[in-house]
C-alpha positions as a Python dict, from the first residue, in 0.01 Angstrom:
ca = {
    (1, 'X'): (0, 0, 0),
    (2, 'X'): (-208, 98, -310),
    (3, 'X'): (-539, -61, -378),
    (4, 'X'): (-571, -294, -674),
    (5, 'X'): (-817, -105, -893),
    (6, 'X'): (-742, -213, -1248),
    (7, 'X'): (-740, -539, -1439),
    (8, 'X'): (-586, -618, -1778),
    (9, 'X'): (-749, -875, -2002),
    (10, 'X'): (-528, -993, -2291),
    (11, 'X'): (-789, -1084, -2556),
    (12, 'X'): (-603, -1033, -2881),
    (13, 'X'): (-552, -1408, -2957),
    (14, 'X'): (-685, -1563, -3272),
    (15, 'X'): (-846, -1867, -3113),
    (16, 'X'): (-712, -2100, -3386),
    (17, 'X'): (-786, -2408, -3179),
    (18, 'X'): (-1163, -2337, -3214),
    (19, 'X'): (-1177, -2278, -3592),
    (20, 'X'): (-1409, -2253, -3777),
    (21, 'X'): (-1623, -2128, -3488),
    (22, 'X'): (-1380, -1839, -3424),
    (23, 'X'): (-1336, -1726, -3787),
    (24, 'X'): (-1567, -1435, -3729),
    (25, 'X'): (-1645, -1454, -3358),
    (26, 'X'): (-1377, -1396, -3090),
    (27, 'X'): (-1310, -1698, -2883),
    (28, 'X'): (-1379, -1499, -2573),
    (29, 'X'): (-1733, -1450, -2693),
    (30, 'X'): (-1810, -1823, -2718),
    (31, 'X'): (-2063, -1900, -2446),
    (32, 'X'): (-2039, -2119, -2140),
    (33, 'X'): (-2419, -2198, -2129),
    (34, 'X'): (-2571, -1852, -2165),
    (35, 'X'): (-2288, -1620, -2088),
    (36, 'X'): (-1977, -1532, -2293),
    (37, 'X'): (-1646, -1672, -2156),
    (38, 'X'): (-1502, -1323, -2112),
    (39, 'X'): (-1804, -1213, -1898),
    (40, 'X'): (-1724, -1473, -1631),
    (41, 'X'): (-1376, -1325, -1605),
    (42, 'X'): (-1505, -967, -1586),
    (43, 'X'): (-1757, -1058, -1320),
    (44, 'X'): (-1478, -1226, -1117),
    (45, 'X'): (-1281, -906, -1137),
    (46, 'X'): (-1565, -683, -1025),
    (47, 'X'): (-1647, -908, -730),
    (48, 'X'): (-1276, -866, -627),
    (49, 'X'): (-1320, -493, -617),
    (50, 'X'): (-1172, -403, -960),
    (51, 'X'): (-1296, -65, -1078),
    (52, 'X'): (-1137, -32, -1431),
    (53, 'X'): (-1154, -315, -1688),
    (54, 'X'): (-882, -290, -1957),
    (55, 'X'): (-910, -509, -2278),
    (56, 'X'): (-603, -554, -2490),
    (57, 'X'): (-763, -643, -2828),
    (58, 'X'): (-675, -665, -3190),
    (59, 'X'): (-843, -609, -3529),
    (60, 'X'): (-1170, -804, -3558),
    (61, 'X'): (-1264, -788, -3183),
    (62, 'X'): (-1518, -511, -3209),
    (63, 'X'): (-1799, -743, -3109),
    (64, 'X'): (-1626, -799, -2779),
    (65, 'X'): (-1607, -428, -2722),
    (66, 'X'): (-1974, -382, -2818),
    (67, 'X'): (-2076, -651, -2565),
    (68, 'X'): (-1935, -435, -2286),
    (69, 'X'): (-2099, -111, -2413),
    (70, 'X'): (-2437, 23, -2329),
    (71, 'X'): (-2723, -82, -2561),
    (72, 'X'): (-2997, 189, -2519),
    (73, 'X'): (-3240, 35, -2773),
    (74, 'X'): (-3227, -310, -2609),
    (75, 'X'): (-3250, -158, -2264),
    (76, 'X'): (-3560, 50, -2356),
    (77, 'X'): (-3722, -260, -2508),
    (78, 'X'): (-3666, -473, -2205),
    (79, 'X'): (-3784, -196, -1976),
    (80, 'X'): (-4108, -150, -2182),
    (81, 'X'): (-4174, -527, -2143),
    (82, 'X'): (-4110, -521, -1770),
    (83, 'X'): (-3814, -758, -1804),
    (84, 'X'): (-3603, -604, -1533),
    (85, 'X'): (-3443, -944, -1468),
    (86, 'X'): (-3289, -936, -1816),
    (87, 'X'): (-3212, -565, -1798),
    (88, 'X'): (-2990, -619, -1492),
    (89, 'X'): (-2796, -888, -1684),
    (90, 'X'): (-2697, -662, -1972),
    (91, 'X'): (-2637, -333, -1796),
    (92, 'X'): (-2275, -207, -1787),
    (93, 'X'): (-2216, 8, -1484),
    (94, 'X'): (-1842, -5, -1472),
    (95, 'X'): (-1553, 156, -1659),
    (96, 'X'): (-1416, -19, -1966),
    (97, 'X'): (-1115, 85, -2169),
    (98, 'X'): (-966, -77, -2479),
    (99, 'X'): (-627, -79, -2639),
    (100, 'X'): (-482, -275, -2923),
    (101, 'X'): (-191, -518, -2961),
    (102, 'X'): (-79, -457, -3321),
    (103, 'X'): (94, -791, -3366),
    (104, 'X'): (113, -1112, -3155),
    (105, 'X'): (442, -1094, -2963),
    (106, 'X'): (347, -1285, -2651),
    (107, 'X'): (162, -1235, -2328),
    (108, 'X'): (424, -1003, -2187),
    (109, 'X'): (385, -777, -2493),
    (110, 'X'): (6, -782, -2460),
    (111, 'X'): (29, -662, -2095),
    (112, 'X'): (284, -399, -2192),
    (113, 'X'): (34, -255, -2442),
    (114, 'X'): (-182, -164, -2143),
    (115, 'X'): (102, 27, -1967),
    (116, 'X'): (-33, 374, -2016),
    (117, 'X'): (-385, 275, -1906),
    (118, 'X'): (-245, 101, -1594),
    (119, 'X'): (-3, 373, -1487),
    (120, 'X'): (211, 351, -1172),
    (121, 'X'): (-2, 131, -958),
    (122, 'X'): (-50, -247, -886),
    (123, 'X'): (-287, -426, -1125),
    (124, 'X'): (-440, -756, -1197),
    (125, 'X'): (-402, -963, -1517),
    (126, 'X'): (-677, -1214, -1596),
    (127, 'X'): (-662, -1475, -1868),
    (128, 'X'): (-1022, -1549, -1958),
    (129, 'X'): (-928, -1897, -2105),
    (130, 'X'): (-889, -2006, -1743),
    (131, 'X'): (-1239, -2025, -1597),
    (132, 'X'): (-1221, -2064, -1219),
    (133, 'X'): (-1508, -2230, -1041),
    (134, 'X'): (-1462, -2138, -675),
    (135, 'X'): (-1641, -1974, -386),
    (136, 'X'): (-1508, -1728, -281),
    (137, 'X'): (-1371, -1626, -626),
    (138, 'X'): (-1006, -1674, -694),
    (139, 'X'): (-915, -1312, -762),
    (140, 'X'): (-1098, -1189, -456),
    (141, 'X'): (-889, -1416, -239),
    (142, 'X'): (-569, -1303, -418),
    (143, 'X'): (-657, -933, -352),
    (144, 'X'): (-697, -1027, 16),
    (145, 'X'): (-357, -1190, 14),
    (146, 'X'): (-206, -896, -163),
    (147, 'X'): (-345, -656, 99),
    (148, 'X'): (-166, -870, 362),
    (149, 'X'): (162, -925, 189),
    (150, 'X'): (199, -689, -101),
    (151, 'X'): (445, -776, -387),
    (152, 'X'): (340, -998, -679),
    (153, 'X'): (69, -1256, -627),
    (154, 'X'): (-2, -1527, -881),
    (155, 'X'): (-254, -1811, -876),
    (156, 'X'): (-93, -2149, -882),
    (157, 'X'): (-166, -2522, -892),
    (158, 'X'): (44, -2838, -890),
    (159, 'X'): (79, -3009, -1232),
    (160, 'X'): (228, -3343, -1317),
    (161, 'X'): (610, -3304, -1374),
    (162, 'X'): (584, -3425, -1731),
    (163, 'X'): (367, -3117, -1811),
    (164, 'X'): (597, -2844, -1667),
    (165, 'X'): (698, -2753, -2022),
    (166, 'X'): (345, -2596, -2072),
    (167, 'X'): (361, -2349, -1777),
    (168, 'X'): (559, -2083, -1582),
    (169, 'X'): (707, -2280, -1289),
    (170, 'X'): (794, -2133, -944),
    (171, 'X'): (1121, -2187, -772),
    (172, 'X'): (989, -2238, -427),
    (173, 'X'): (1139, -2082, -114),
    (174, 'X'): (858, -2196, 134),
    (175, 'X'): (523, -2354, 104),
    (176, 'X'): (255, -2374, 370),
    (177, 'X'): (2, -2553, 141),
    (178, 'X'): (-197, -2244, 58),
    (179, 'X'): (65, -1973, 2),
    (180, 'X'): (393, -2031, -174),
    (181, 'X'): (684, -1794, -133),
    (182, 'X'): (883, -1790, -458),
    (183, 'X'): (1253, -1710, -506),
    (184, 'X'): (1252, -1758, -884),
    (185, 'X'): (1043, -1840, -1188),
    (186, 'X'): (1115, -2030, -1502),
    (187, 'X'): (897, -2023, -1815),
    (188, 'X'): (815, -2361, -1967),
    (189, 'X'): (1104, -2564, -1837),
    (190, 'X'): (1160, -2922, -1931),
    (191, 'X'): (1058, -3186, -1661),
    (192, 'X'): (1426, -3232, -1593),
    (193, 'X'): (1501, -2864, -1540),
    (194, 'X'): (1181, -2755, -1357),
    (195, 'X'): (1261, -2632, -1009),
    (196, 'X'): (916, -2757, -881),
    (197, 'X'): (574, -2857, -1018),
    (198, 'X'): (401, -2545, -882),
    (199, 'X'): (266, -2384, -1200),
    (200, 'X'): (120, -2032, -1264),
    (201, 'X'): (-242, -2027, -1393),
    (202, 'X'): (-431, -1741, -1539),
    (203, 'X'): (-456, -1487, -1248),
    (204, 'X'): (-189, -1234, -1148),
    (205, 'X'): (-159, -929, -929),
    (206, 'X'): (161, -746, -1028),
    (207, 'X'): (370, -461, -920),
    (208, 'X'): (403, -181, -1185),
    (209, 'X'): (783, -258, -1164),
    (210, 'X'): (707, -531, -1417),
    (211, 'X'): (678, -266, -1687),
    (212, 'X'): (1040, -161, -1647),
    (213, 'X'): (1138, -505, -1776),
    (214, 'X'): (863, -537, -2034),
    (215, 'X'): (994, -205, -2175),
    (216, 'X'): (1304, -392, -2289),
    (217, 'X'): (1102, -613, -2520),
    (218, 'X'): (1323, -904, -2459),
    (219, 'X'): (1212, -1230, -2613),
    (220, 'X'): (1209, -1555, -2427),
    (221, 'X'): (1059, -1905, -2470),
    (222, 'X'): (902, -1958, -2811),
    (223, 'X'): (1060, -1640, -2929),
    (224, 'X'): (785, -1439, -2755),
    (225, 'X'): (792, -1161, -2493),
    (226, 'X'): (707, -1357, -2184),
    (227, 'X'): (525, -1198, -1882),
    (228, 'X'): (684, -1461, -1649),
    (229, 'X'): (1034, -1343, -1753),
    (230, 'X'): (954, -992, -1649),
    (231, 'X'): (805, -1112, -1318),
    (232, 'X'): (1120, -1318, -1256),
    (233, 'X'): (1335, -1010, -1301),
    (234, 'X'): (1139, -818, -1042),
    (235, 'X'): (1185, -1087, -769),
    (236, 'X'): (1515, -948, -640),
    (237, 'X'): (1334, -642, -499),
    (238, 'X'): (962, -737, -508),
    (239, 'X'): (842, -1030, -296),
    (240, 'X'): (641, -1279, -499),
    (241, 'X'): (383, -1532, -380),
    (242, 'X'): (173, -1812, -526),
    (243, 'X'): (-183, -1865, -403),
    (244, 'X'): (-338, -2214, -434),
    (245, 'X'): (-703, -2136, -498),
    (246, 'X'): (-975, -2360, -362),
    (247, 'X'): (-1183, -2473, -656),
    (248, 'X'): (-1169, -2607, -1011),
    (249, 'X'): (-992, -2458, -1310),
    (250, 'X'): (-1126, -2525, -1660),
    (251, 'X'): (-893, -2461, -1944),
    (252, 'X'): (-1135, -2324, -2194),
    (253, 'X'): (-863, -2264, -2441),
    (254, 'X'): (-898, -2631, -2522),
    (255, 'X'): (-1204, -2797, -2660),
    (256, 'X'): (-1207, -3057, -2388),
    (257, 'X'): (-1193, -2797, -2111),
    (258, 'X'): (-1457, -2591, -2283),
    (259, 'X'): (-1696, -2876, -2286),
    (260, 'X'): (-1625, -2970, -1933),
    (261, 'X'): (-1686, -2609, -1821),
    (262, 'X'): (-2023, -2614, -1995),
    (263, 'X'): (-2115, -2938, -1824),
    (264, 'X'): (-2010, -2803, -1481),
}
């Protein structure tokens, strides 16, 4: 079984729900207290053993790329002042790569844009909008589960049935309370059509097989290329599991969730 070494961060969204704040600043660079939202996600990946950080960006996101680059002038200034505490906070000692999504065609398309950087190995996908407050970190526990079971592993939580239309919903084969074995997956079903209320949230560990289906560029719900559709098509030959993480998820893609995350 190959080690999960790479993580893809789809960060090409326009952040329209936070306008005018996001007119010139990427949503992912808005801060939760004193740290950009995207940095929490990157630190979670590093703690899970991820070695390569892959950002899928778009035009106007250069400040995000600069944030994860070295800053020799700032580092020298902090060193001269003896501020080693701050120096450690800004140092980048891991590998970062960036690629661009030329137009917004959906999450599946964003992940597909990273195909050449991922290669033929399992990889993680992290949606920075979902800020996970948990100890141990959510992705670290998912990597542990992947090392035991292989296949696809997604983070899940139970949602009210009337909200299933917002999520990818698992068709459950078995459920022990912590790990869900899935036999199918439906993107944004109506409450009447939803096979369960077990929804995918913003953490994935995926087989590279998913790219075979993303290559087809087939559009699904909302006229977009859906990542969940590609995952569903792998399920006939790739076992798929949902992991119920122990902690709290803050949906920082909404203003309410963003405020709650700051308070927490």
